[in-house]
Amino acid sequence: MEAFSCVLKSREFPITKFQIIANLPFSIATPLLVKWLQWMAFGTYPFASASSSMEMVLVVQKEVADVDAAVIKFSQKDTRALEIPVLYLSRFSTTIFGQKRKILRSVLEYRLPFLRCRQAFCKELIRQAYDHCSIASELRPQQLSVDQVIQLSTFIYNNKSQFNNKL
């Protein structure tokens, strides 16, 4: 990947549009998606300049040769919709989706070490986040919509300091 990147960057003319089109199993696509989103968030593209148009289209399978698949298309927008740092959202998402069989409440209470607050205060913050985001406490992380994940992570990010002060 690095060698290909050097060749593309050394070209005399700038690359104005770059696309990745692939058919990948989920286990390979997930790290690629995370890396791609980090590149888009920070403008650190390995293949082209920051002014290039970046687009990725993937067919993601559950497992290799498993028919259940989804087509995902990412296109870069001019405006930034997130109110929180991209690295925080990435870490939050990795944390909540790391335990597939757990309900969201358990994952948040026991798997968010970066909250750094006492257990009782973490539980109160999570309860308030559920109320604010209208999320049922018995849901599993994969049952949330993208908007709910962003809303939940934004609420916790914006309100964690009031609980950290209670240490």
Backbone as a chain_set.jsonl record, in Angstrom:
{"seq": "MEAFSCVLKSREFPITKFQIIANLPFSIATPLLVKWLQWMAFGTYPFASASSSMEMVLVVQKEVADVDAAVIKFSQKDTRALEIPVLYLSRFSTTIFGQKRKILRSVLEYRLPFLRCRQAFCKELIRQAYDHCSIASELRPQQLSVDQVIQLSTFIYNNKSQFNNKL", "coords": {"N": [[0.829, -1.188, 0.0], [1.961, 1.249, 0.792], [3.987, 1.584, -1.137], [2.498, 1.828, -3.486], [1.165, 4.16, -2.847], [3.304, 6.023, -2.801], [4.058, 6.023, -5.507], [1.741, 7.068, -6.703], [1.642, 9.624, -5.505], [3.942, 10.746, -6.507], [3.428, 11.386, -9.08], [3.236, 13.654, -11.853], [0.962, 15.115, -12.353], [-1.908, 16.153, -10.488], [-4.045, 13.933, -8.681], [-7.419, 13.963, -9.065], [-9.723, 12.597, -8.522], [-10.545, 9.745, -6.702], [-11.206, 6.345, -6.269], [-12.304, 3.484, -4.437], [-13.274, 0.276, -5.064], [-14.705, -2.625, -4.011], [-15.236, -6.092, -3.102], [-15.727, -7.413, -0.173], [-15.165, -9.539, 2.725], [-16.787, -9.096, 5.916], [-15.002, -9.012, 8.108], [-12.651, -8.064, 7.013], [-13.425, -5.701, 5.798], [-14.27, -3.964, 7.869], [-11.948, -2.895, 9.419], [-10.814, -1.516, 7.265], [-12.806, 0.366, 6.632], [-12.805, 1.925, 8.992], [-10.199, 2.987, 8.921], [-10.345, 4.417, 6.519], [-12.305, 6.337, 7.143], [-10.913, 7.738, 9.105], [-8.868, 8.815, 7.532], [-10.424, 10.514, 5.916], [-11.464, 12.232, 7.857], [-9.236, 13.58, 8.895], [-7.905, 14.462, 6.694], [-5.66, 13.134, 5.704], [-4.801, 11.645, 3.313], [-3.488, 8.748, 1.819], [-3.157, 8.311, -0.882], [-3.776, 10.492, -2.494], [-4.134, 14.081, -2.903], [-5.386, 16.372, -0.368], [-7.368, 17.884, -1.503], [-8.586, 16.299, -3.309], [-11.305, 14.392, -4.697], [-12.824, 11.98, -2.822], [-13.979, 8.675, -2.74], [-15.681, 5.698, -1.793], [-16.838, 2.491, -2.526], [-18.275, -0.365, -1.369], [-18.976, -3.869, -1.293], [-20.102, -5.625, 1.257], [-19.767, -8.648, 2.843], [-21.252, -11.073, 5.105], [-19.628, -13.276, 5.836], [-16.886, -14.926, 4.156], [-17.965, -15.942, 1.014], [-20.589, -15.985, 1.887], [-23.927, -15.238, 1.246], [-25.503, -13.107, 2.218], [-25.33, -9.75, 2.051], [-24.226, -6.276, 1.861], [-24.307, -3.158, 0.168], [-22.193, -0.464, 0.423], [-21.681, 2.974, 0.352], [-19.443, 5.605, 0.569], [-19.083, 9.025, 0.556], [-17.253, 12.007, 0.47], [-18.138, 14.894, 2.287], [-18.528, 18.474, 2.239], [-19.05, 19.893, 4.601], [-18.659, 19.428, 8.117], [-20.362, 17.21, 10.095], [-20.192, 16.211, 12.65], [-20.115, 16.872, 16.156], [-18.241, 16.217, 17.922], [-14.869, 15.022, 18.614], [-13.411, 13.056, 16.007], [-11.763, 10.889, 16.623], [-12.649, 10.261, 19.199], [-15.279, 9.379, 18.68], [-14.647, 7.176, 17.092], [-13.271, 5.552, 18.94], [-15.295, 5.213, 20.84], [-17.233, 3.838, 19.29], [-15.797, 1.503, 18.62], [-15.563, 0.454, 21.177], [-18.274, -0.004, 22.026], [-19.206, -1.806, 20.11], [-17.587, -3.958, 20.428], [-18.302, -6.13, 22.024], [-20.337, -8.443, 21.081], [-22.555, -9.947, 22.07], [-23.573, -8.684, 24.264], [-25.787, -6.494, 26.09], [-26.36, -3.03, 25.426], [-26.273, -1.336, 27.683], [-24.74, -2.783, 29.583], [-22.292, -2.926, 28.247], [-21.61, -0.2, 28.084], [-21.441, 0.467, 30.829], [-19.336, -1.108, 31.789], [-17.284, -1.152, 29.933], [-16.267, 1.293, 29.168], [-13.601, 2.658, 29.701], [-12.453, 5.143, 29.34], [-14.108, 7.018, 30.423], [-13.518, 7.282, 33.09], [-14.729, 7.495, 35.677], [-16.388, 6.956, 38.812], [-18.211, 3.912, 39.36], [-20.977, 4.252, 40.111], [-21.494, 6.881, 39.296], [-20.98, 6.68, 36.58], [-23.075, 4.98, 35.85], [-25.238, 6.683, 36.33], [-24.748, 8.733, 34.463], [-25.004, 7.25, 32.093], [-27.689, 6.466, 32.318], [-28.936, 8.977, 32.101], [-28.115, 9.579, 29.507], [-29.465, 7.606, 28.021], [-32.125, 8.45, 28.514], [-32.076, 11.033, 27.366], [-31.509, 10.438, 24.676], [-33.587, 8.806, 23.986], [-33.42, 5.943, 24.069], [-33.902, 2.512, 24.494], [-32.983, 0.635, 27.342], [-32.439, -2.078, 27.145], [-31.49, -2.711, 24.658], [-29.246, -4.052, 22.17], [-25.976, -3.092, 21.002], [-25.796, -3.315, 18.147], [-28.391, -2.905, 17.366], [-28.889, -0.25, 17.305], [-29.36, 2.792, 15.455], [-27.264, 4.614, 13.128], [-27.468, 7.347, 13.624], [-28.383, 7.279, 16.29], [-26.149, 6.19, 17.612], [-24.275, 8.226, 17.199], [-25.62, 10.345, 18.475], [-25.768, 9.364, 21.118], [-23.011, 9.03, 21.77], [-22.187, 11.686, 21.529], [-23.705, 12.948, 23.543], [-22.667, 11.691, 25.875], [-19.966, 12.442, 25.648], [-20.158, 15.264, 25.846], [-21.162, 15.557, 28.429], [-19.627, 14.162, 30.245], [-17.703, 15.417, 31.82], [-18.965, 16.614, 34.024], [-19.424, 14.42, 35.598], [-16.902, 13.388, 35.98], [-15.843, 15.256, 37.706], [-16.858, 14.478, 40.119], [-15.306, 12.593, 41.276]], "CA": [[0.0, 0.0, 0.0], [2.844, 2.417, 0.852], [4.671, 1.733, -2.422], [1.49, 2.349, -4.411], [0.935, 5.543, -2.438], [4.449, 6.833, -3.252], [3.971, 6.144, -6.964], [0.654, 7.997, -7.026], [1.989, 10.978, -5.067], [5.063, 11.255, -7.29], [2.968, 11.735, -10.431], [3.362, 15.077, -12.151], [-0.35, 15.76, -12.334], [-2.63, 15.761, -9.276], [-5.2, 13.045, -8.805], [-8.581, 14.74, -8.621], [-10.782, 11.694, -8.081], [-9.993, 8.453, -6.331], [-12.263, 5.44, -5.834], [-12.013, 2.094, -4.094], [-14.451, -0.564, -5.274], [-14.259, -3.948, -3.577], [-16.177, -7.046, -2.535], [-14.92, -7.858, 0.957], [-15.838, -10.072, 3.911], [-16.957, -8.103, 6.98], [-13.81, -8.94, 8.966], [-11.642, -7.267, 6.317], [-13.996, -4.388, 5.474], [-14.399, -3.1, 9.044], [-10.748, -2.078, 9.636], [-10.642, -0.629, 6.118], [-13.744, 1.479, 6.805], [-12.328, 2.779, 10.081], [-9.027, 3.704, 8.42], [-10.807, 5.361, 5.499], [-12.974, 7.445, 7.826], [-9.867, 8.544, 9.732], [-8.241, 9.595, 6.464], [-11.35, 11.574, 5.521], [-11.626, 13.183, 8.958], [-8.027, 14.36, 9.128], [-7.323, 14.895, 5.427], [-4.349, 12.502, 5.526], [-5.002, 10.609, 2.309], [-2.21, 8.195, 1.379], [-3.101, 8.16, -2.333], [-4.076, 11.708, -3.247], [-4.088, 15.304, -2.107], [-6.584, 16.632, 0.433], [-8.392, 18.515, -2.334], [-9.148, 15.298, -4.212], [-12.613, 13.825, -4.392], [-12.593, 10.622, -2.342], [-15.211, 7.899, -2.698], [-15.459, 4.272, -1.612], [-18.03, 1.665, -2.673], [-17.942, -1.726, -0.951], [-19.981, -4.892, -1.048], [-19.609, -6.26, 2.473], [-20.418, -9.922, 3.126], [-21.144, -11.51, 6.497], [-18.411, -14.081, 5.837], [-16.478, -15.26, 2.795], [-18.922, -16.76, 0.264], [-21.93, -15.906, 2.464], [-24.699, -14.426, 0.311], [-26.068, -11.926, 2.873], [-24.353, -8.681, 1.829], [-24.732, -4.903, 1.769], [-23.482, -2.238, -0.611], [-21.978, 0.747, 1.213], [-20.996, 4.019, -0.414], [-19.021, 6.763, 1.349], [-18.636, 10.177, -0.22], [-16.83, 13.088, 1.349], [-18.95, 16.107, 2.258], [-17.769, 19.685, 2.546], [-19.246, 20.313, 5.986], [-18.466, 18.399, 9.133], [-21.601, 17.079, 10.846], [-19.938, 15.779, 14.025], [-19.819, 17.893, 17.159], [-17.238, 15.631, 18.811], [-13.69, 14.585, 17.86], [-13.574, 11.81, 15.266], [-11.094, 9.815, 17.366], [-13.524, 9.866, 20.306], [-16.361, 8.575, 18.108], [-14.053, 5.911, 16.676], [-13.009, 4.765, 20.155], [-16.61, 4.892, 21.402], [-17.833, 2.805, 18.44], [-15.032, 0.275, 18.82], [-15.886, -0.046, 22.509], [-19.629, -0.553, 22.167], [-19.425, -2.926, 19.199], [-16.604, -4.99, 20.717], [-18.935, -7.269, 22.697], [-21.54, -8.649, 20.274], [-23.693, -10.563, 22.746], [-23.937, -7.92, 25.459], [-26.679, -5.367, 25.867], [-25.625, -1.772, 25.379], [-26.076, -0.813, 29.039], [-23.599, -3.496, 30.18], [-21.072, -2.512, 27.553], [-21.286, 1.164, 28.495], [-21.077, 0.512, 32.248], [-18.108, -1.83, 32.119], [-16.286, -1.125, 28.866], [-15.873, 2.65, 28.798], [-12.572, 3.09, 30.653], [-12.057, 6.534, 29.153], [-14.959, 7.904, 31.235], [-12.747, 7.471, 34.323], [-15.558, 7.941, 36.791], [-16.834, 5.857, 39.66], [-19.278, 3.104, 38.767], [-22.3, 4.843, 40.349], [-21.632, 8.079, 38.467], [-21.079, 6.214, 35.196], [-24.442, 4.49, 35.666], [-26.132, 7.843, 36.26], [-24.506, 9.365, 33.163], [-25.578, 6.379, 31.065], [-29.149, 6.58, 32.447], [-29.309, 10.266, 31.51], [-27.9, 9.481, 28.054], [-30.608, 6.853, 27.493], [-33.308, 9.318, 28.548], [-31.896, 12.12, 26.397], [-31.501, 9.906, 23.307], [-34.766, 7.934, 23.828], [-32.929, 4.605, 23.748], [-34.285, 1.499, 25.476], [-31.765, 0.128, 27.987], [-32.199, -3.495, 26.859], [-31.023, -2.884, 23.28], [-27.858, -4.406, 21.88], [-25.385, -2.018, 20.187], [-26.083, -3.45, 16.719], [-29.774, -2.509, 17.109], [-28.953, 1.21, 17.226], [-29.098, 3.414, 14.155], [-26.047, 5.433, 13.116], [-27.81, 8.598, 14.309], [-28.443, 7.027, 17.733], [-24.772, 6.027, 18.1], [-23.678, 9.567, 17.225], [-26.303, 11.121, 19.513], [-25.352, 8.819, 22.411], [-21.605, 9.368, 22.017], [-22.113, 13.138, 21.705], [-24.225, 13.276, 24.876], [-21.695, 11.243, 26.882], [-18.778, 13.29, 25.509], [-20.45, 16.617, 26.331], [-21.577, 15.568, 29.829], [-18.771, 13.337, 31.11], [-16.911, 16.234, 32.743], [-19.699, 16.825, 35.272], [-19.285, 13.21, 36.403], [-15.484, 13.263, 36.337], [-15.604, 16.148, 38.843], [-17.371, 13.862, 41.341], [-14.378, 11.544, 41.73]], "C": [[0.879, 1.259, 0.0], [3.55, 2.653, -0.476], [3.723, 2.322, -3.459], [1.215, 3.818, -4.123], [2.049, 6.453, -2.936], [4.414, 7.05, -4.759], [2.905, 7.158, -7.34], [1.006, 9.43, -6.654], [3.109, 11.58, -5.913], [4.659, 11.64, -8.713], [3.027, 13.243, -10.629], [2.032, 15.81, -12.122], [-1.123, 15.281, -11.104], [-3.798, 14.817, -9.584], [-6.402, 13.802, -8.248], [-9.737, 13.867, -8.174], [-10.169, 10.329, -7.823], [-11.121, 7.583, -5.803], [-11.672, 4.092, -5.439], [-13.315, 1.34, -4.29], [-14.01, -1.982, -4.953], [-15.422, -4.782, -3.07], [-15.415, -7.751, -1.414], [-15.751, -8.556, 2.026], [-15.816, -9.025, 5.026], [-15.689, -7.922, 7.805], [-12.676, -8.137, 8.322], [-12.146, -5.848, 6.088], [-14.02, -3.446, 6.671], [-13.138, -2.286, 9.319], [-10.493, -1.102, 8.486], [-11.557, 0.59, 6.232], [-13.271, 2.444, 7.881], [-11.143, 3.614, 9.603], [-9.436, 4.766, 7.401], [-11.469, 6.575, 6.143], [-11.967, 8.333, 8.552], [-9.15, 9.394, 8.69], [-9.125, 10.767, 6.072], [-11.449, 12.648, 6.6], [-10.425, 14.105, 9.1], [-7.347, 14.834, 7.848], [-5.943, 14.32, 5.164], [-4.469, 11.343, 4.543], [-3.661, 10.059, 1.836], [-2.057, 8.184, -0.14], [-3.249, 9.457, -3.112], [-3.992, 12.914, -2.331], [-5.407, 15.513, -1.378], [-7.694, 17.267, -0.388], [-9.051, 17.528, -3.295], [-10.528, 14.863, -3.752], [-12.409, 12.362, -4.026], [-13.927, 9.897, -2.237], [-14.862, 6.427, -2.559], [-16.794, 3.554, -1.73], [-17.609, 0.236, -2.346], [-19.175, -2.611, -0.967], [-19.426, -5.683, 0.125], [-20.437, -7.508, 2.751], [-20.323, -10.235, 4.614], [-19.858, -12.309, 6.681], [-18.062, -14.387, 4.386], [-17.489, -16.242, 2.204], [-20.312, -16.809, 0.895], [-22.716, -14.88, 1.652], [-25.231, -13.135, 0.926], [-25.051, -10.79, 2.826], [-25.038, -7.322, 1.787], [-23.766, -4.09, 0.92], [-23.407, -0.937, 0.165], [-21.216, 1.743, 0.351], [-20.705, 5.186, 0.511], [-18.556, 7.838, 0.385], [-18.304, 11.291, 0.749], [-17.743, 14.293, 1.169], [-18.075, 17.3, 2.625], [-17.871, 20.072, 4.012], [-19.085, 19.134, 6.93], [-19.691, 18.355, 10.039], [-21.371, 16.708, 12.315], [-19.618, 16.956, 14.935], [-18.751, 17.417, 18.137], [-16.029, 15.217, 17.977], [-13.907, 13.215, 17.204], [-12.916, 10.65, 16.006], [-11.938, 9.337, 18.543], [-14.646, 8.978, 19.777], [-15.838, 7.213, 17.668], [-13.817, 4.998, 17.875], [-14.314, 4.318, 20.811], [-17.25, 3.747, 20.614], [-17.121, 1.471, 18.599], [-15.383, -0.366, 20.152], [-17.263, -0.686, 22.551], [-19.883, -1.74, 21.25], [-18.451, -4.074, 19.435], [-17.175, -6.241, 21.354], [-20.289, -7.526, 22.044], [-22.754, -9.124, 21.069], [-24.162, -9.8, 23.985], [-24.939, -6.838, 25.099], [-25.883, -4.082, 26.04], [-25.315, -1.238, 26.772], [-24.862, -1.469, 29.696], [-22.284, -3.066, 29.55], [-20.652, -1.123, 28.015], [-20.815, 1.225, 29.942], [-19.7, -0.076, 32.521], [-16.991, -1.694, 31.087], [-15.892, 0.281, 28.425], [-14.818, 3.172, 29.769], [-12.199, 4.553, 30.506], [-13.01, 7.507, 29.834], [-14.259, 8.242, 32.549], [-13.587, 8.067, 35.457], [-15.989, 6.719, 37.59], [-18.051, 5.183, 39.045], [-20.658, 3.742, 38.932], [-22.525, 6.067, 39.469], [-21.718, 7.706, 36.986], [-22.497, 5.73, 34.908], [-25.424, 5.639, 35.542], [-25.969, 8.563, 34.921], [-25.154, 8.553, 32.044], [-27.102, 6.43, 31.114], [-29.638, 7.883, 31.82], [-29.154, 10.24, 29.991], [-29.04, 8.714, 27.393], [-31.857, 7.72, 27.429], [-33.222, 10.397, 27.47], [-32.033, 11.626, 24.952], [-32.7, 9.014, 23.0], [-34.366, 6.534, 23.357], [-33.349, 3.657, 24.867], [-33.023, 0.835, 26.029], [-31.467, -1.333, 27.666], [-31.727, -3.757, 25.424], [-29.57, -3.341, 23.226], [-27.281, -3.321, 20.968], [-25.747, -2.099, 18.701], [-27.527, -3.103, 16.363], [-29.935, -0.99, 17.006], [-28.74, 1.677, 15.79], [-27.794, 4.216, 14.256], [-26.303, 6.739, 13.861], [-27.86, 8.415, 15.821], [-27.048, 6.861, 18.325], [-24.105, 7.392, 18.211], [-24.294, 10.405, 18.334], [-25.859, 10.664, 20.905], [-23.906, 9.199, 22.728], [-21.43, 10.869, 22.242], [-22.598, 13.537, 23.092], [-23.213, 12.895, 25.955], [-20.439, 12.113, 26.834], [-19.012, 14.669, 26.127], [-20.766, 16.678, 27.821], [-20.661, 14.794, 30.764], [-17.999, 14.16, 32.132], [-17.644, 16.483, 34.058], [-19.605, 15.604, 36.181], [-17.837, 12.986, 36.805], [-15.144, 14.138, 37.538], [-16.052, 15.539, 40.163], [-16.468, 12.758, 41.86], [-13.89, 11.787, 43.144]], "O": [[0.582, 2.224, -0.705], [3.699, 3.799, -0.9], [4.102, 3.21, -4.222], [1.053, 4.621, -5.042], [1.775, 7.542, -3.442], [4.71, 8.146, -5.234], [3.132, 8.013, -8.196], [0.701, 10.356, -7.406], [3.209, 12.802, -6.023], [5.478, 12.166, -9.466], [2.883, 14.01, -9.677], [1.997, 17.018, -11.886], [-1.003, 14.119, -10.719], [-4.441, 14.918, -10.629], [-6.395, 14.229, -7.094], [-10.65, 14.355, -7.506], [-9.379, 9.823, -8.621], [-11.912, 8.034, -4.976], [-10.69, 3.624, -6.015], [-14.347, 1.725, -3.74], [-13.057, -2.49, -5.545], [-16.456, -4.253, -2.661], [-14.554, -8.591, -1.678], [-16.916, -8.212, 2.222], [-14.929, -8.173, 5.068], [-15.338, -6.798, 8.162], [-11.83, -7.591, 9.03], [-11.372, -4.895, 6.176], [-13.813, -2.244, 6.506], [-13.241, -1.066, 9.447], [-10.012, 0.009, 8.708], [-11.134, 1.715, 5.962], [-13.333, 3.659, 7.692], [-11.091, 4.818, 9.855], [-8.924, 5.885, 7.425], [-11.222, 7.71, 5.735], [-12.145, 9.55, 8.609], [-8.857, 10.564, 8.937], [-8.641, 11.888, 5.912], [-11.511, 13.838, 6.291], [-10.585, 15.289, 9.394], [-6.331, 15.526, 7.902], [-5.135, 14.943, 4.477], [-4.259, 10.188, 4.912], [-2.777, 10.838, 1.481], [-0.939, 8.06, -0.641], [-2.879, 9.511, -4.285], [-3.801, 12.775, -1.122], [-6.421, 14.908, -1.725], [-8.859, 17.193, 0.003], [-9.978, 17.893, -4.017], [-10.869, 14.956, -2.572], [-11.882, 11.588, -4.825], [-14.895, 10.442, -1.706], [-13.877, 5.957, -3.128], [-17.774, 3.958, -1.106], [-16.698, -0.309, -2.97], [-20.284, -2.154, -0.687], [-18.392, -6.34, 0.0], [-21.659, -7.436, 2.879], [-19.436, -9.736, 5.306], [-19.084, -12.033, 7.597], [-18.863, -14.131, 3.487], [-17.824, -17.249, 2.826], [-21.141, -17.613, 0.468], [-22.227, -13.779, 1.398], [-25.396, -12.149, 0.208], [-24.018, -10.858, 3.493], [-26.262, -7.227, 1.691], [-22.556, -4.311, 0.954], [-24.436, -0.367, 0.527], [-20.23, 1.395, -0.298], [-21.61, 5.703, 1.167], [-17.734, 7.585, -0.495], [-19.005, 11.489, 1.741], [-18.08, 14.668, 0.046], [-17.02, 17.149, 3.242], [-16.893, 20.528, 4.605], [-19.349, 17.988, 6.568], [-20.022, 19.351, 10.682], [-22.272, 16.876, 13.138], [-18.942, 17.906, 14.539], [-18.397, 18.134, 19.074], [-16.144, 15.074, 16.76], [-14.521, 12.328, 17.797], [-13.453, 9.542, 16.016], [-11.948, 8.147, 18.856], [-14.934, 7.934, 20.362], [-16.515, 6.202, 17.852], [-14.13, 3.808, 17.827], [-14.426, 3.185, 21.278], [-17.753, 2.792, 21.207], [-17.765, 0.427, 18.702], [-15.49, -1.588, 20.249], [-17.411, -1.798, 23.058], [-20.699, -2.601, 21.579], [-18.487, -5.068, 18.709], [-16.584, -7.314, 21.234], [-21.282, -6.897, 22.411], [-23.878, -8.73, 20.759], [-25.072, -10.254, 24.678], [-24.956, -6.327, 23.98], [-24.857, -4.059, 26.72], [-24.214, -0.742, 27.016], [-24.043, -0.78, 30.302], [-21.285, -2.869, 30.242], [-19.479, -0.889, 28.305], [-19.879, 1.963, 30.251], [-18.978, 0.408, 33.393], [-15.857, -2.09, 31.357], [-15.238, 0.434, 27.393], [-15.115, 4.047, 30.583], [-11.68, 5.152, 31.447], [-12.754, 8.711, 29.828], [-14.391, 9.355, 33.06], [-13.18, 9.032, 36.104], [-15.956, 5.592, 37.095], [-18.818, 5.801, 38.307], [-21.434, 3.768, 37.977], [-23.625, 6.268, 38.953], [-22.445, 8.344, 36.225], [-23.058, 6.028, 33.854], [-26.349, 5.577, 34.732], [-26.962, 8.961, 34.312], [-25.784, 9.118, 31.15], [-27.75, 6.438, 30.067], [-30.632, 7.894, 31.094], [-29.971, 10.815, 29.271], [-29.529, 9.112, 26.335], [-32.565, 7.731, 26.422], [-34.189, 10.639, 26.748], [-32.606, 12.316, 24.108], [-32.828, 8.516, 21.881], [-34.903, 6.014, 22.379], [-33.174, 3.963, 26.046], [-32.105, 0.512, 25.276], [-30.346, -1.788, 27.893], [-31.584, -4.913, 25.025], [-28.776, -3.053, 24.122], [-28.034, -2.689, 20.227], [-25.98, -1.071, 18.064], [-27.861, -3.013, 15.181], [-31.011, -0.505, 16.656], [-28.031, 1.038, 15.013], [-27.292, 4.459, 15.354], [-25.461, 7.19, 14.638], [-27.428, 9.298, 16.562], [-26.787, 7.341, 19.428], [-23.443, 7.681, 19.208], [-23.58, 11.1, 19.057], [-25.601, 11.496, 21.775], [-23.612, 9.641, 23.838], [-20.608, 11.277, 23.062], [-21.975, 14.371, 23.75], [-22.933, 13.691, 26.851], [-19.907, 12.482, 27.881], [-18.156, 15.18, 26.849], [-20.651, 17.744, 28.425], [-20.9, 14.773, 31.972], [-17.671, 13.654, 33.205], [-17.005, 16.557, 35.108], [-19.697, 15.733, 37.401], [-17.576, 12.44, 37.877], [-14.248, 13.798, 38.312], [-15.668, 16.028, 41.225], [-16.837, 12.054, 42.8], [-13.106, 10.998, 43.671]]}, "num_chains": 1, "name": "protein.A"}
